[in-house]
Coordinates of C-alpha atoms in Angstrom, one line a residue:
X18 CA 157.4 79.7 -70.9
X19 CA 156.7 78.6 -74.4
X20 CA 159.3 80.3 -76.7
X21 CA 156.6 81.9 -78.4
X22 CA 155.3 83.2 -75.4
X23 CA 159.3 84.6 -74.3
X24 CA 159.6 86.1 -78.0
X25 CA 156.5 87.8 -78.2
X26 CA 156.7 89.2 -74.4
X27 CA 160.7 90.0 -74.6
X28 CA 161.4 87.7 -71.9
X29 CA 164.4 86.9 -73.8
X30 CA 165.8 90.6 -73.1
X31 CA 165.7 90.1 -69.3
X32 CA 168.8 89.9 -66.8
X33 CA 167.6 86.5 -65.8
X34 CA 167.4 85.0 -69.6
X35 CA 170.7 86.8 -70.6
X36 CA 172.5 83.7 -67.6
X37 CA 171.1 81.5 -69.9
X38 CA 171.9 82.3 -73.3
X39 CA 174.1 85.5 -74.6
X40 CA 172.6 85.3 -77.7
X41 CA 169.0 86.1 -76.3
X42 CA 166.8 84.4 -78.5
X43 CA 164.7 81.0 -78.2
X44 CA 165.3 78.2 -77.5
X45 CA 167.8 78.1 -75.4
X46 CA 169.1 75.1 -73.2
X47 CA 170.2 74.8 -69.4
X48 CA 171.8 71.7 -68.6
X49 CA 173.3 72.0 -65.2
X50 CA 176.3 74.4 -65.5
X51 CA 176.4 73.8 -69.5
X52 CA 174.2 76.3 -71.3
X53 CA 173.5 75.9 -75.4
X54 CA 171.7 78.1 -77.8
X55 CA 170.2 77.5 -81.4
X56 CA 167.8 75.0 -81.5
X57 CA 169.2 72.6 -84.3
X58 CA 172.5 72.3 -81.6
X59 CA 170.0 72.0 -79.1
X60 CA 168.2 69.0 -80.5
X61 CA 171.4 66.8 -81.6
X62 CA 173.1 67.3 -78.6
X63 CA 169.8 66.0 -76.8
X64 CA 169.8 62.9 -79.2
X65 CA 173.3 62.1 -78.4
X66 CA 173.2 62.5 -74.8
X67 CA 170.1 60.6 -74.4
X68 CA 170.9 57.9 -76.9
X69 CA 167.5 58.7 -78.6
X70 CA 166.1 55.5 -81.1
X71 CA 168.3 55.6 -84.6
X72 CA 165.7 56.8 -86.6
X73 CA 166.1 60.1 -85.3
X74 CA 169.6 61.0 -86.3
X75 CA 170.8 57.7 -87.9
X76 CA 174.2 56.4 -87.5
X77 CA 174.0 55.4 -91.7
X78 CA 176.6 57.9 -93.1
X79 CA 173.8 58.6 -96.3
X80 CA 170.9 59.1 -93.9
X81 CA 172.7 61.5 -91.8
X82 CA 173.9 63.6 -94.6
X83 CA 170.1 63.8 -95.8
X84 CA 169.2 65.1 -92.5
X85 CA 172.2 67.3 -92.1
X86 CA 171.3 68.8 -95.8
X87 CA 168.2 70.1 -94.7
X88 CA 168.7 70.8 -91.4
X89 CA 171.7 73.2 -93.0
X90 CA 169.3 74.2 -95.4
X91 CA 166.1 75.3 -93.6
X92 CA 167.4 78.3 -91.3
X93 CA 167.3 80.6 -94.2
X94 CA 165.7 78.3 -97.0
X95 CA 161.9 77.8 -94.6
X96 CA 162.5 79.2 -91.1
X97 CA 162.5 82.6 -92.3
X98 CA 159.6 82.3 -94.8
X99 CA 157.8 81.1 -92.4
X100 CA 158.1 83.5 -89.8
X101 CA 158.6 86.3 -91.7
X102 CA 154.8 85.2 -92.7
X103 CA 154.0 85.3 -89.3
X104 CA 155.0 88.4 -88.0
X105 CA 153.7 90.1 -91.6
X106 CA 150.0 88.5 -90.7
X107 CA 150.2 88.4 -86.7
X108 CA 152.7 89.9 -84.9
X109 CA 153.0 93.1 -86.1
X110 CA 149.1 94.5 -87.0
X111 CA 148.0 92.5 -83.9
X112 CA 150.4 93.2 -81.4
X113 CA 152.5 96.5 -82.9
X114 CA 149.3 97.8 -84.8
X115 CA 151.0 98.6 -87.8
X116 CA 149.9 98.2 -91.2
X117 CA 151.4 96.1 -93.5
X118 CA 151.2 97.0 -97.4
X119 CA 149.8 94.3 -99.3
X120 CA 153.1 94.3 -101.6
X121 CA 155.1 93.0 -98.4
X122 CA 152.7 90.3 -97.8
X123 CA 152.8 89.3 -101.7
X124 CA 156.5 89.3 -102.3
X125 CA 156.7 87.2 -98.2
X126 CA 153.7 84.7 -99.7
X127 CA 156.0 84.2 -103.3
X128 CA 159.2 83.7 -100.9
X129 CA 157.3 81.0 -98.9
X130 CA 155.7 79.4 -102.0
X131 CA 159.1 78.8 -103.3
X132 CA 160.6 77.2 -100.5
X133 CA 157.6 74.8 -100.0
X134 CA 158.3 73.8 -103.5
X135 CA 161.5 72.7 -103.0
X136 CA 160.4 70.7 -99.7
X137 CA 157.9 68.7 -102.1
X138 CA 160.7 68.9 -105.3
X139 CA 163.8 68.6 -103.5
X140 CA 163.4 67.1 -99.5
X141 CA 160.1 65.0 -99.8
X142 CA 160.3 63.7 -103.3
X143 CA 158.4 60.3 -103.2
X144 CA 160.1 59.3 -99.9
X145 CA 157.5 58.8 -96.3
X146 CA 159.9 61.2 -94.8
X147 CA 162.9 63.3 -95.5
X148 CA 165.7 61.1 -94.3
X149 CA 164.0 57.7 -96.0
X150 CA 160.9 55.6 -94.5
X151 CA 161.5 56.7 -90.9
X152 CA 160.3 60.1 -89.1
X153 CA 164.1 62.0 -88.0
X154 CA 165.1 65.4 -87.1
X155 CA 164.9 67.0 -90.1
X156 CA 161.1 66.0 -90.2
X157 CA 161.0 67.3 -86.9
X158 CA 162.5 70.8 -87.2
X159 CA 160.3 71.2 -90.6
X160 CA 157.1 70.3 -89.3
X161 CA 157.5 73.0 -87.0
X162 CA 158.4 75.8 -89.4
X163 CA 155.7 74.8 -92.1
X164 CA 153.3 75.2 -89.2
X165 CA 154.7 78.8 -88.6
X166 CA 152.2 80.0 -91.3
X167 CA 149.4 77.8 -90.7
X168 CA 149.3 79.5 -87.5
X169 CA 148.5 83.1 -89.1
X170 CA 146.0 81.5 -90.6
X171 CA 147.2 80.4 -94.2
X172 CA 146.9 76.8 -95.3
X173 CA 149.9 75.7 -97.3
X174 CA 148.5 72.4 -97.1
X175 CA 145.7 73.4 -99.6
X176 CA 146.5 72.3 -102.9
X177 CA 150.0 70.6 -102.2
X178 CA 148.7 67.0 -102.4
X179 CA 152.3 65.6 -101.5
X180 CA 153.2 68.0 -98.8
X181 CA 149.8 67.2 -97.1
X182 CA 150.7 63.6 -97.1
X183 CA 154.1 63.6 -95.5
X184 CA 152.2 66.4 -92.7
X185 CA 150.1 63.3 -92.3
X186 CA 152.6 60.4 -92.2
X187 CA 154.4 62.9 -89.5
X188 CA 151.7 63.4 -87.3
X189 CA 150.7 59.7 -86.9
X190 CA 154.9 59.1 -86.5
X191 CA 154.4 61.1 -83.6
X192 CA 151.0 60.7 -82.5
X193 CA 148.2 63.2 -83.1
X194 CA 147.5 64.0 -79.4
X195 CA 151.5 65.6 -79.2
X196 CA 151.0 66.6 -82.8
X197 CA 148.2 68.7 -81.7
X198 CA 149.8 69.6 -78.0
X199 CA 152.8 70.9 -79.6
X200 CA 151.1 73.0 -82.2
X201 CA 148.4 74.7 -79.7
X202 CA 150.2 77.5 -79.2
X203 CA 150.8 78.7 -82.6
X204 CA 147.7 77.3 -84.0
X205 CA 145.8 79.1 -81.6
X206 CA 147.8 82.5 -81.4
X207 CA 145.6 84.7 -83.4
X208 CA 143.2 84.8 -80.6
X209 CA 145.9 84.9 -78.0
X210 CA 147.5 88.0 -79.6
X211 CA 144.0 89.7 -78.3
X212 CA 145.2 89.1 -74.8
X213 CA 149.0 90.2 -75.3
X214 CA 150.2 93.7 -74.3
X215 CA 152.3 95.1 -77.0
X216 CA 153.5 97.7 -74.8
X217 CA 156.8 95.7 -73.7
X218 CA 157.7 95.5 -77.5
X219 CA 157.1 99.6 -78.3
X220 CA 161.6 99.7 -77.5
X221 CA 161.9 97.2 -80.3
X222 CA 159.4 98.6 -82.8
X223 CA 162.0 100.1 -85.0
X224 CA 164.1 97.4 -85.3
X225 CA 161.5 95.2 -85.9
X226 CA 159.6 97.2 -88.2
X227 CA 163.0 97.8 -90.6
X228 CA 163.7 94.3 -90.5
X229 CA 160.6 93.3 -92.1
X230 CA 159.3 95.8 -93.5

């Protein structure tokens, strides 16, 4: 399943996903009797065992560093912005049927706004792409995060001339027909949410509900 689909479902709390990965959340990677969790682990040790092109997690000492910078960086500095967005807009009116004040969703949209700031400021700067003038990880994992929010429906492309243009230089990097096959799921999950029984999440309700609201 999609790890959207295993979060929002709480396929991640099963017997069967707990063989996998102790930690219980997504991704998480079987490879034969090895078993890894967190995704940024996840996606270097996939680069190194499949000796992926250079561009992705360069050997250049300078290059690396850039990507590791933001790759230690964006767990708390974007990933949580962005999903915190998501759950505040999607997840929990549409699936938990709660409301959420309008002071939550302001303080979440000034967190986000802040942290895509520093992408343009800090990450982008007038480079193609983080690491230099080749696509890497770190644009990778970032795309990905930024498109957290686009998915509740909130363009943070609008009005962010610089950030649009590196989401552009990424897409063609990778090809628009992935691009757009990677992002289907999110892009498309405020109608999917429609179809999703909320019931299997009622034992998690509390927790989820004091952690973001």
């Amino acid at each position: 399943l999609p790890p959207a689909c295993v979060l929002v479902s709480g396929e991640q709390y099963l017997e069967e996903f707990g063989k996998i990965s102790l930690i219980r959340k997504v991704p998480a990677m079987r490879d034969g009797d090895f078993g890894l969790a967190e995704s940024i682990a996840i996606l270097l040790y996939l680069a190194e065992k499949f000796k992926t092109p250079n561009f992705w997690y360069p050997a250049d000492l300078q290059q690396r560093a850039r990507i590791n910078e933001y790759l230690s960086w964006q767990h708390t500095g974007i990933r949580w912005h962005g999903s915190k967005m998501f759950w505040l807009r999607v997840l929990i009116p549409k699936i938990l049927g709660v409301d959420v004040p309008q002071d939550k969703l302001d303080s979440a949209l000034e967190d986000l706004n802040g942290s895509l700031k520093l992408m343009e400021e800090k990450f982008i700067q007038d480079r193609p792409f983080i690491a230099g003038d080749h696509i890497s990880l770190a644009d990778l994992v970032a795309i990905v995060e930024i498109m957290q929010p686009v998915g509740s429906g909130l363009d943070v492309f609008d009005g962010r001339p610089k950030l649009s243009a590196w989401r552009d230089r990424v897409q063609a990097a990778i090809g628009k027909e992935l691009f757009d096959e990677a992002h289907q799921m999110i892009l498309g999950a405020l109608e999917s949410m429609k179809h999703i029984d909320g019931s299997k999440l009622e034992f998690f309700k509390p927790k989820i509900l004091k952690l973001f609201l």
